[in-house]
Short mmCIF file of C-alpha atoms and ligand atoms in Angstrom, two decimals:
data_model
loop_
_atom_site.label_atom_id
_atom_site.label_comp_id
_atom_site.label_asym_id
_atom_site.label_seq_id
_atom_site.Cartn_x
_atom_site.Cartn_y
_atom_site.Cartn_z
CA UNK A 1 43.22 4.07 -22.64
CA UNK A 2 44.89 7.26 -21.98
CA UNK A 3 42.56 10.54 -20.93
CA UNK A 4 43.70 12.36 -23.72
CA UNK A 5 41.41 13.41 -26.16
CA UNK A 6 42.04 15.53 -29.77
CA UNK A 7 42.07 19.05 -28.88
CA UNK A 8 38.41 20.91 -29.55
CA UNK A 9 37.71 21.43 -33.33
CA UNK A 10 40.94 19.47 -34.09
CA UNK A 11 39.87 15.90 -35.39
CA UNK A 12 40.80 12.91 -36.38
CA UNK A 13 40.06 11.62 -39.94
CA UNK A 14 39.00 7.93 -39.78
CA UNK A 15 38.14 5.81 -42.96
CA UNK A 16 36.16 6.23 -45.21
CA UNK A 17 36.57 9.91 -44.35
CA UNK A 18 40.55 9.90 -44.34
CA UNK A 19 40.56 8.24 -47.98
CA UNK A 20 37.68 10.64 -49.23
CA UNK A 21 39.57 13.51 -48.02
CA UNK A 22 43.14 11.97 -49.53
CA UNK A 23 41.19 11.59 -52.87
CA UNK A 24 39.86 15.21 -52.97
CA UNK A 25 43.37 16.27 -52.41
CA UNK A 26 44.65 14.35 -55.21
CA UNK A 27 41.54 15.56 -57.47
CA UNK A 28 42.79 19.27 -56.46
CA UNK A 29 46.16 18.62 -57.47
CA UNK A 30 45.65 17.18 -60.59
CA UNK A 31 43.02 19.86 -61.59
CA UNK A 32 45.79 22.06 -61.19
CA UNK A 33 48.62 20.37 -63.15
CA UNK A 34 46.20 19.91 -65.75
CA UNK A 35 45.06 23.74 -66.17
CA UNK A 36 49.05 24.79 -66.16
CA UNK A 37 48.59 25.95 -62.46
CA UNK A 38 52.24 25.56 -60.51
CA UNK A 39 52.20 23.83 -57.55
CA UNK A 40 53.49 25.85 -54.53
CA UNK A 41 53.86 24.54 -50.94
CA UNK A 42 53.73 26.74 -48.12
CA UNK A 43 55.03 26.82 -44.96
CA UNK A 44 52.42 26.26 -42.27
CA UNK A 45 53.12 29.34 -40.06
CA UNK A 46 54.44 33.00 -41.22
CA UNK A 47 55.12 36.21 -39.35
CA UNK A 48 51.89 37.34 -37.61
CA UNK A 49 52.50 40.65 -39.45
CA UNK A 50 52.04 39.24 -43.06
CA UNK A 51 48.22 38.14 -41.91
CA UNK A 52 47.41 41.29 -40.18
CA UNK A 53 48.83 43.31 -42.77
CA UNK A 54 46.77 40.85 -45.31
CA UNK A 55 43.62 40.12 -43.88
CA UNK A 56 43.08 42.89 -41.63
CA UNK A 57 44.01 43.29 -37.98
CA UNK A 58 40.15 43.78 -37.39
CA UNK A 59 38.88 40.95 -39.17
CA UNK A 60 37.73 38.05 -36.89
CA UNK A 61 40.31 35.45 -38.66
CA UNK A 62 43.34 37.76 -37.28
CA UNK A 63 41.77 39.48 -34.26
CA UNK A 64 40.15 36.47 -32.53
CA UNK A 65 40.91 33.52 -34.56
CA UNK A 66 44.77 33.58 -35.14
CA UNK A 67 46.85 30.70 -33.29
CA UNK A 68 49.95 32.97 -32.61
CA UNK A 69 53.16 31.21 -31.70
CA UNK A 70 55.49 32.18 -28.76
CA UNK A 71 58.17 33.79 -30.21
CA UNK A 72 61.50 32.08 -29.13
CA UNK A 73 65.27 31.98 -30.00
CA UNK A 74 67.30 35.03 -31.00
CA UNK A 75 65.43 35.69 -34.09
CA UNK A 76 62.18 36.59 -31.81
CA UNK A 77 59.70 37.02 -34.76
CA UNK A 78 56.18 36.57 -33.82
CA UNK A 79 55.05 33.83 -35.84
CA UNK A 80 51.25 32.49 -36.63
CA UNK A 81 49.76 29.13 -37.84
CA UNK A 82 48.35 30.04 -41.17
CA UNK A 83 44.45 30.87 -41.30
CA UNK A 84 44.70 31.27 -44.81
CA UNK A 85 46.50 30.49 -48.02
CA UNK A 86 46.58 33.81 -50.30
CA UNK A 87 48.79 35.92 -47.91
CA UNK A 88 51.62 33.21 -48.00
CA UNK A 89 51.00 32.91 -51.87
CA UNK A 90 51.46 36.62 -52.69
CA UNK A 91 54.51 36.87 -50.05
CA UNK A 92 56.05 34.19 -52.55
CA UNK A 93 55.30 35.46 -55.53
CA UNK A 94 57.13 38.62 -53.94
CA UNK A 95 59.73 37.23 -52.25
CA UNK A 96 60.93 34.77 -55.34
CA UNK A 97 60.57 37.65 -57.98
CA UNK A 98 57.75 36.04 -60.08
CA UNK A 99 57.05 39.15 -61.08
CA UNK A 100 59.66 38.63 -63.80
CA UNK A 101 57.95 35.75 -65.03
CA UNK A 102 55.12 35.91 -67.69
CA UNK A 103 52.06 37.18 -66.28
CA UNK A 104 49.49 36.14 -64.78
CA UNK A 105 51.47 33.63 -62.96
CA UNK A 106 49.31 30.56 -61.79
CA UNK A 107 49.85 28.75 -58.87
CA UNK A 108 48.11 26.31 -56.82
CA UNK A 109 48.26 24.66 -53.33
CA UNK A 110 46.83 22.53 -50.63
CA UNK A 111 47.35 23.85 -47.13
CA UNK A 112 45.74 22.87 -43.64
CA UNK A 113 44.89 25.54 -42.24
CA UNK A 114 44.47 26.98 -38.32
CA UNK A 115 41.72 28.97 -37.19
CA UNK A 116 40.55 29.62 -33.28
CA UNK A 117 36.58 29.40 -34.44
CA UNK A 118 33.92 28.21 -32.45
CA UNK A 119 33.66 24.40 -33.80
CA UNK A 120 30.64 23.32 -35.31
CA UNK A 121 29.94 20.90 -38.49
CA UNK A 122 31.50 21.87 -41.48
CA UNK A 123 33.76 24.33 -39.17
CA UNK A 124 37.17 22.86 -37.69
CA UNK A 125 39.68 24.67 -36.14
CA UNK A 126 42.12 22.86 -38.37
CA UNK A 127 40.57 22.49 -41.80
CA UNK A 128 41.86 22.19 -45.87
CA UNK A 129 41.52 24.16 -48.47
CA UNK A 130 42.24 24.03 -52.18
CA UNK A 131 43.56 27.32 -53.15
CA UNK A 132 44.34 28.98 -56.72
CA UNK A 133 45.71 32.38 -57.72
CA UNK A 134 46.46 33.84 -60.93
CA UNK A 135 48.74 37.21 -60.07
CA UNK A 136 49.45 39.64 -62.88
CA UNK A 137 46.17 39.75 -65.20
CA UNK A 138 43.47 42.35 -64.53
CA UNK A 139 40.91 40.04 -66.47
CA UNK A 140 38.31 39.59 -67.50
CA UNK A 141 39.95 36.44 -68.80
CA UNK A 142 41.68 35.27 -65.73
CA UNK A 143 38.65 35.50 -63.57
CA UNK A 144 36.80 33.32 -66.03
CA UNK A 145 39.33 31.09 -66.08
CA UNK A 146 39.68 30.90 -62.35
CA UNK A 147 35.81 30.36 -61.40
CA UNK A 148 35.65 27.88 -64.11
CA UNK A 149 38.62 25.68 -62.92
CA UNK A 150 37.11 25.56 -59.32
CA UNK A 151 33.42 24.78 -60.81
CA UNK A 152 35.09 22.06 -62.82
CA UNK A 153 37.05 20.61 -59.89
CA UNK A 154 33.83 20.24 -57.64
CA UNK A 155 31.88 18.98 -60.66
CA UNK A 156 33.87 16.53 -61.52
CA UNK A 157 34.04 15.18 -57.91
CA UNK A 158 30.43 14.53 -58.69
CA UNK A 159 29.12 17.80 -57.12
CA UNK A 160 27.11 18.46 -60.59
CA UNK A 161 24.77 20.94 -59.77
CA UNK A 162 27.36 23.60 -57.95
CA UNK A 163 26.28 27.19 -58.49
CA UNK A 164 28.65 30.11 -58.66
CA UNK A 165 27.30 32.90 -56.81
CA UNK A 166 28.64 36.01 -58.31
CA UNK A 167 28.74 39.77 -57.14
CA UNK A 168 31.07 42.46 -57.99
CA UNK A 169 32.50 44.64 -55.03
CA UNK A 170 33.32 47.65 -57.23
CA UNK A 171 36.68 49.56 -57.30
CA UNK A 172 37.68 52.49 -55.45
CA UNK A 173 36.11 55.07 -57.99
CA UNK A 174 32.35 53.61 -57.85
CA UNK A 175 32.46 51.61 -53.94
CA UNK A 176 32.56 55.05 -52.42
CA UNK A 177 29.39 56.92 -53.54
CA UNK A 178 27.73 53.01 -53.10
CA UNK A 179 28.90 52.56 -49.30
CA UNK A 180 27.72 55.96 -48.51
CA UNK A 181 24.24 55.06 -50.06
CA UNK A 182 24.13 51.83 -47.85
CA UNK A 183 25.08 53.71 -44.70
CA UNK A 184 22.15 56.09 -45.38
CA UNK A 185 20.09 52.68 -45.84
CA UNK A 186 20.84 51.03 -42.89
CA UNK A 187 21.15 54.17 -40.72
CA UNK A 188 17.31 54.42 -40.40
CA UNK A 189 17.43 51.46 -38.48
CA UNK A 190 20.41 51.98 -36.65
CA UNK A 191 19.29 51.73 -32.87
CA UNK A 192 17.58 48.29 -33.86
CA UNK A 193 21.20 46.84 -34.97
CA UNK A 194 22.99 44.73 -32.78
CA UNK A 195 26.45 46.52 -31.35
CA UNK A 196 28.74 44.64 -33.65
CA UNK A 197 26.37 45.62 -36.33
CA UNK A 198 26.43 49.34 -35.00
CA UNK A 199 30.10 49.61 -34.93
CA UNK A 200 30.21 47.82 -39.12
CA UNK A 201 27.80 50.85 -40.16
CA UNK A 202 30.07 53.25 -39.00
CA UNK A 203 33.34 51.35 -39.91
CA UNK A 204 32.73 48.94 -42.77
CA UNK A 205 28.97 49.06 -43.86
CA UNK A 206 29.48 46.83 -46.72
CA UNK A 207 29.69 43.86 -43.85
CA UNK A 208 26.20 44.94 -43.10
CA UNK A 209 25.22 42.86 -46.04
CA UNK A 210 26.68 39.49 -45.09
CA UNK A 211 25.47 40.11 -41.62
CA UNK A 212 23.72 36.99 -39.39
CA UNK A 213 22.05 38.93 -37.17
CA UNK A 214 17.90 38.91 -38.27
CA UNK A 215 17.71 42.94 -38.57
CA UNK A 216 20.45 43.62 -40.57
CA UNK A 217 19.48 40.45 -42.58
CA UNK A 218 15.65 41.92 -43.14
CA UNK A 219 17.09 45.17 -43.96
CA UNK A 220 19.66 44.07 -46.38
CA UNK A 221 17.01 42.42 -48.51
CA UNK A 222 15.61 46.04 -49.48
CA UNK A 223 19.24 47.30 -49.66
CA UNK A 224 20.39 48.93 -52.69
CA UNK A 225 22.42 46.63 -54.98
CA UNK A 226 25.97 47.30 -55.69
CA UNK A 227 25.49 45.55 -59.00
CA UNK A 228 22.70 48.64 -59.91
CA UNK A 229 25.93 51.21 -58.97
CA UNK A 230 29.28 50.36 -60.57
CA UNK A 231 31.17 52.75 -62.59
CA UNK A 232 31.52 52.10 -66.57
CA UNK A 233 34.52 50.01 -66.33
CA UNK A 234 33.42 47.78 -63.47
CA UNK A 235 29.87 47.12 -65.00
CA UNK A 236 31.53 46.19 -68.05
CA UNK A 237 34.06 43.71 -66.07
CA UNK A 238 31.10 42.10 -64.45
CA UNK A 239 28.79 41.69 -67.62
CA UNK A 240 31.85 39.97 -69.28
CA UNK A 241 32.50 37.46 -66.79
CA UNK A 242 28.37 36.94 -66.42
CA UNK A 243 28.09 36.13 -70.02
CA UNK A 244 31.43 34.24 -70.42
CA UNK A 245 30.46 32.01 -67.61
CA UNK A 246 27.21 31.24 -69.78
CA UNK A 247 29.26 30.55 -72.48
CA UNK A 248 31.49 28.08 -70.90
CA UNK A 249 28.51 26.65 -68.91
CA UNK A 250 28.48 27.82 -65.47
CA UNK A 251 25.78 28.03 -63.55
CA UNK A 252 25.21 31.49 -62.10
CA UNK A 253 23.24 33.12 -59.25
CA UNK A 254 23.69 36.84 -58.60
CA UNK A 255 24.17 36.93 -55.16
CA UNK A 256 24.39 41.00 -53.84
CA UNK A 257 25.26 40.17 -50.59
CA UNK A 258 28.64 38.59 -51.31
CA UNK A 259 31.03 41.22 -49.91
CA UNK A 260 34.47 41.03 -48.91
CA UNK A 261 35.14 43.51 -46.09
CA UNK A 262 38.48 45.02 -47.27
CA UNK A 263 39.91 47.49 -49.30
CA UNK A 264 42.01 45.74 -51.54
CA UNK A 265 39.32 43.40 -52.78
CA UNK A 266 38.14 44.81 -56.33
CA UNK A 267 35.21 43.53 -58.59
CA UNK A 268 34.67 40.20 -58.55
CA UNK A 269 33.77 38.22 -55.79
CA UNK A 270 31.84 34.72 -55.73
CA UNK A 271 31.17 31.70 -53.68
CA UNK A 272 30.59 27.70 -54.61
CA UNK A 273 27.37 26.70 -53.07
CA UNK A 274 25.01 23.75 -53.74
CA UNK A 275 21.37 24.48 -54.40
CA UNK A 276 19.37 25.16 -51.15
CA UNK A 277 22.68 25.73 -48.92
CA UNK A 278 23.15 29.03 -47.24
CA UNK A 279 26.18 31.09 -47.95
CA UNK A 280 29.35 31.10 -45.66
CA UNK A 281 28.48 28.27 -43.68
CA UNK A 282 27.01 26.28 -46.32
CA UNK A 283 29.65 27.73 -48.82
CA UNK A 284 31.96 25.25 -50.40
CA UNK A 285 34.54 28.06 -51.29
CA UNK A 286 34.91 31.34 -52.25
CA UNK A 287 37.03 33.68 -54.33
CA UNK A 288 37.69 37.29 -55.24
CA UNK A 289 39.64 39.48 -57.10
CA UNK A 290 42.13 41.71 -54.92
CA UNK A 291 43.72 44.07 -57.41
CA UNK A 292 45.15 45.91 -53.96
CA UNK A 293 46.92 43.01 -51.95
CA UNK A 294 50.32 42.98 -53.94
CA UNK A 295 50.98 46.59 -53.76
CA UNK A 296 49.90 46.33 -49.73
CA UNK A 297 52.44 43.59 -49.28
CA UNK A 298 55.25 46.03 -50.73
CA UNK A 299 54.86 44.99 -54.12
CA UNK A 300 54.14 47.29 -57.60
CA UNK A 301 50.35 47.51 -58.01
CA UNK A 302 49.49 43.92 -59.41
CA UNK A 303 46.35 42.74 -60.26
CA UNK A 304 45.41 38.87 -59.11
CA UNK A 305 42.73 36.80 -58.43
CA UNK A 306 42.14 33.90 -56.61
CA UNK A 307 39.58 31.03 -54.62
CA UNK A 308 39.66 28.81 -51.68
CA UNK A 309 37.26 25.57 -51.71
CA UNK A 310 37.26 23.63 -48.52
CA UNK A 311 37.99 20.08 -48.94
CA UNK A 312 36.35 19.47 -45.52
CA UNK A 313 33.11 20.80 -46.67
CA UNK A 314 33.40 18.88 -49.89
CA UNK A 315 33.89 15.70 -48.02
CA UNK A 316 30.80 16.60 -46.24
CA UNK A 317 28.54 16.99 -49.31
CA UNK A 318 29.81 13.96 -50.67
CA UNK A 319 29.15 11.59 -47.77
CA UNK A 320 25.39 13.94 -47.23
CA UNK A 321 24.68 12.65 -51.09
CA UNK A 322 26.36 9.28 -50.55
CA UNK A 323 29.03 9.66 -52.83
CA UNK A 324 32.45 8.71 -50.91
CA UNK A 325 34.73 7.11 -52.95
CA UNK A 326 35.26 3.46 -52.32
CA UNK A 327 38.24 3.14 -49.90
CA UNK A 328 40.26 0.13 -49.42
CA UNK A 329 38.94 -2.05 -46.98
CA UNK A 330 41.67 -4.81 -46.96
CA UNK A 331 44.45 -6.47 -48.99
CA UNK A 332 43.32 -8.54 -51.91
CA UNK A 333 45.49 -11.26 -50.94
CA UNK A 334 47.12 -12.78 -47.65
CA UNK A 335 50.16 -14.55 -47.45
CA UNK A 336 49.49 -17.23 -44.52
CA UNK A 337 52.10 -20.13 -43.84
CA UNK A 338 52.09 -24.09 -42.42
CA UNK A 339 55.01 -22.94 -40.04
CA UNK A 340 56.00 -20.05 -37.77
CA UNK A 341 59.43 -20.10 -39.35
CA UNK A 342 58.23 -18.88 -42.65
CA UNK A 343 56.90 -15.58 -41.31
CA UNK A 344 59.79 -13.64 -42.62
CA UNK A 345 59.33 -15.20 -45.95
CA UNK A 346 55.56 -14.64 -45.67
CA UNK A 347 56.38 -10.89 -45.28
CA UNK A 348 58.68 -11.38 -48.26
CA UNK A 349 55.98 -12.95 -50.33
CA UNK A 350 53.55 -9.84 -49.71
CA UNK A 351 56.23 -7.33 -50.79
CA UNK A 352 56.77 -9.18 -53.89
CA UNK A 353 53.24 -8.89 -54.05
CA UNK A 354 52.72 -5.78 -53.57
CA UNK A 355 55.75 -4.60 -56.09
CA UNK A 356 53.78 -6.57 -58.71
CA UNK A 357 50.57 -4.08 -58.11
CA UNK A 358 48.67 -6.49 -55.75
CA UNK A 359 47.54 -5.37 -52.43
CA UNK A 360 48.87 -8.17 -49.80
CA UNK A 361 49.87 -8.55 -46.44
CA UNK A 362 51.39 -11.58 -44.50
CA UNK A 363 49.91 -13.16 -41.80
CA UNK A 364 52.77 -12.56 -38.97
CA UNK A 365 50.88 -15.06 -36.15
CA UNK A 366 51.98 -18.57 -35.87
CA UNK A 367 48.06 -19.50 -35.46
CA UNK A 368 46.86 -23.15 -37.15
CA UNK A 369 46.65 -22.21 -40.78
CA UNK A 370 42.84 -22.80 -40.69
CA UNK A 371 42.56 -19.77 -38.26
CA UNK A 372 44.97 -17.82 -40.78
CA UNK A 373 42.36 -18.71 -43.53
CA UNK A 374 39.38 -17.75 -41.32
CA UNK A 375 41.14 -14.28 -40.73
CA UNK A 376 41.77 -13.68 -44.28
CA UNK A 377 38.13 -14.53 -44.91
CA UNK A 378 37.01 -11.78 -42.49
CA UNK A 379 39.38 -9.46 -44.28
CA UNK A 380 37.56 -9.86 -47.43
CA UNK A 381 40.64 -11.03 -49.31
CA UNK A 382 40.19 -12.42 -52.91
CA UNK A 383 42.72 -15.36 -52.43
CA UNK A 384 45.40 -16.89 -49.89
CA UNK A 385 48.89 -17.91 -50.95
CA UNK A 386 49.75 -20.64 -48.60
CA UNK A 387 53.76 -21.02 -48.04
CA UNK A 388 54.36 -24.47 -47.73
CA UNK A 389 57.32 -26.22 -45.79
CA UNK A 390 59.72 -26.22 -48.79
CA UNK A 391 59.16 -22.79 -49.74
CA UNK A 392 56.51 -23.49 -52.34
CA UNK A 393 53.70 -21.50 -52.70
CA UNK A 394 49.75 -22.71 -52.96
CA UNK A 395 47.24 -20.47 -54.00
CA UNK A 396 43.80 -20.84 -52.35
CA UNK A 397 41.00 -19.00 -54.07
CA UNK A 398 38.50 -17.88 -51.29
CA UNK A 399 35.50 -16.97 -53.87
CA UNK A 400 35.45 -20.46 -55.76
CA UNK A 401 36.75 -22.14 -52.26
CA UNK A 402 39.13 -23.89 -54.76
CA UNK A 403 42.98 -24.32 -54.18
CA UNK A 404 45.63 -25.18 -56.80
CA UNK A 405 48.92 -27.64 -56.22
CA UNK A 406 52.15 -26.18 -54.58
CA UNK A 407 54.09 -24.43 -57.29
CA UNK A 408 57.28 -22.03 -57.96
CA UNK A 409 57.09 -18.87 -56.53
CA UNK A 410 57.26 -16.67 -59.77
CA UNK A 411 54.58 -18.96 -61.31
CA UNK A 412 52.10 -18.54 -58.44
CA UNK A 413 52.44 -14.52 -57.91
CA UNK A 414 51.72 -14.16 -61.66
CA UNK A 415 48.68 -16.17 -60.92
CA UNK A 416 47.33 -14.57 -57.84
CA UNK A 417 48.01 -11.12 -60.03
CA UNK A 418 45.71 -12.42 -62.59
CA UNK A 419 43.15 -13.66 -60.51
CA UNK A 420 43.01 -10.40 -58.45
CA UNK A 421 43.25 -8.21 -61.87
CA UNK A 422 39.91 -10.60 -63.09
CA UNK A 423 42.05 -12.09 -65.59
CA UNK A 424 41.94 -15.17 -64.50
P1 AMP B 501 37.11 31.60 -46.20
O1 AMP B 501 38.90 31.64 -46.33
O2 AMP B 501 37.04 32.36 -45.15
O3 AMP B 501 36.47 32.54 -47.67
O4 AMP B 501 36.51 30.09 -46.67
C1 AMP B 501 36.76 29.71 -48.03
C2 AMP B 501 36.17 28.25 -47.76
O5 AMP B 501 36.88 27.60 -46.88
C3 AMP B 501 34.72 28.14 -47.19
O6 AMP B 501 33.64 27.87 -48.34
C4 AMP B 501 35.08 26.46 -46.45
O7 AMP B 501 34.37 25.79 -47.63
C5 AMP B 501 36.59 26.89 -46.09
N1 AMP B 501 36.60 27.02 -44.59
C6 AMP B 501 36.77 28.12 -44.32
N2 AMP B 501 36.48 28.08 -42.73
C7 AMP B 501 36.48 26.80 -42.65
C8 AMP B 501 36.42 26.26 -41.37
N3 AMP B 501 36.59 26.95 -40.12
N4 AMP B 501 36.43 24.76 -41.23
C9 AMP B 501 36.28 23.77 -42.39
N5 AMP B 501 35.97 25.06 -43.71
C10 AMP B 501 36.26 25.70 -43.59
#
């Protein structure tokens, strides 16, 4: 055994998690296809400056957690592994002139992301998100469409009691007055706040609402709620979404602590949570309207909204509830052989079975036939096909412990197929 281990926070996924992960990813693409969201595959790395601009240089994601790549070569541009997908989506929207398409442009991706975070349960340094964006519509229709798409995806995976925790973060018209109110609320306890929270109080008081520090959490409970201080336009937008989600049949919970710390976020912000789970750590995903981001990245002012659902968290939730899908535990058919010379023919037969839609592997050993049969039983195979010395095949049903006569290849492969598919 070598002394190498996978790096901290970077996991191997073994069965049954590997299959569950792949299944959740396949379902994500299928959900996007069915809703008319165009697939997009983004590169794993972008210019660091894109994330610095889009996510914000002072955010944890950029200031502490970015996996920066060493610049090399002549065109030495500083690159970083992507910590989120939205920045790349908006960059692609601008780069490929999607502004000239009918709006909103509906895009979906499944992205492996990297954050140099402190690893713990449900928090890894490499993880996967299902990311959906609708760019170019100011809502509330696109808000409803996007929120409902994520909720339906989670519900269809079996997480039927998923809740949407919903807030509005207002806009440039109403947010400043609310931020001032919030600042005044927390100023009275400033000396008791942690150093990080004191700097938030000065620079970005909204972030105090999602602080994890006990003093801030306690004081946040009595803080003014932004939804009580929205301008008329934001209030009617928020009301339309609350009402629309009720019509669609999505469970909504008012969540005044869901805030996005950056200026380009506007109005709708939400998280997907299971009952009893805490926000942030326990969230399956989150989303928000970001009407200021396209402009921030060099485009003309364009409204947009999107969500990111963490596939790793989804799989964890399915596992905790005993809802992991069945994974293939072994081939249905093992192709054995009397003579060592038949190994190539066994492999050819296994290939033929797979082409006919039957999972199969060849026994590639020179063991006695009895040992090969034992191996097939251990693998949980339904049947064994034995390659006879004359090239004919014999089908042995392991469940019934019965064996047919040697017969021609085509007939035996057809019989094996009927047996495995339950029609024989
Ligand atoms: P965020 O992009 O931080 O808003 O996160 C959106 C979702 O991605 C979260 O609700 C999680 O499901 C997932 N997520 C974020 N960070 C991690 C991480 N380090 N490990 C696993 N999943 C994560």
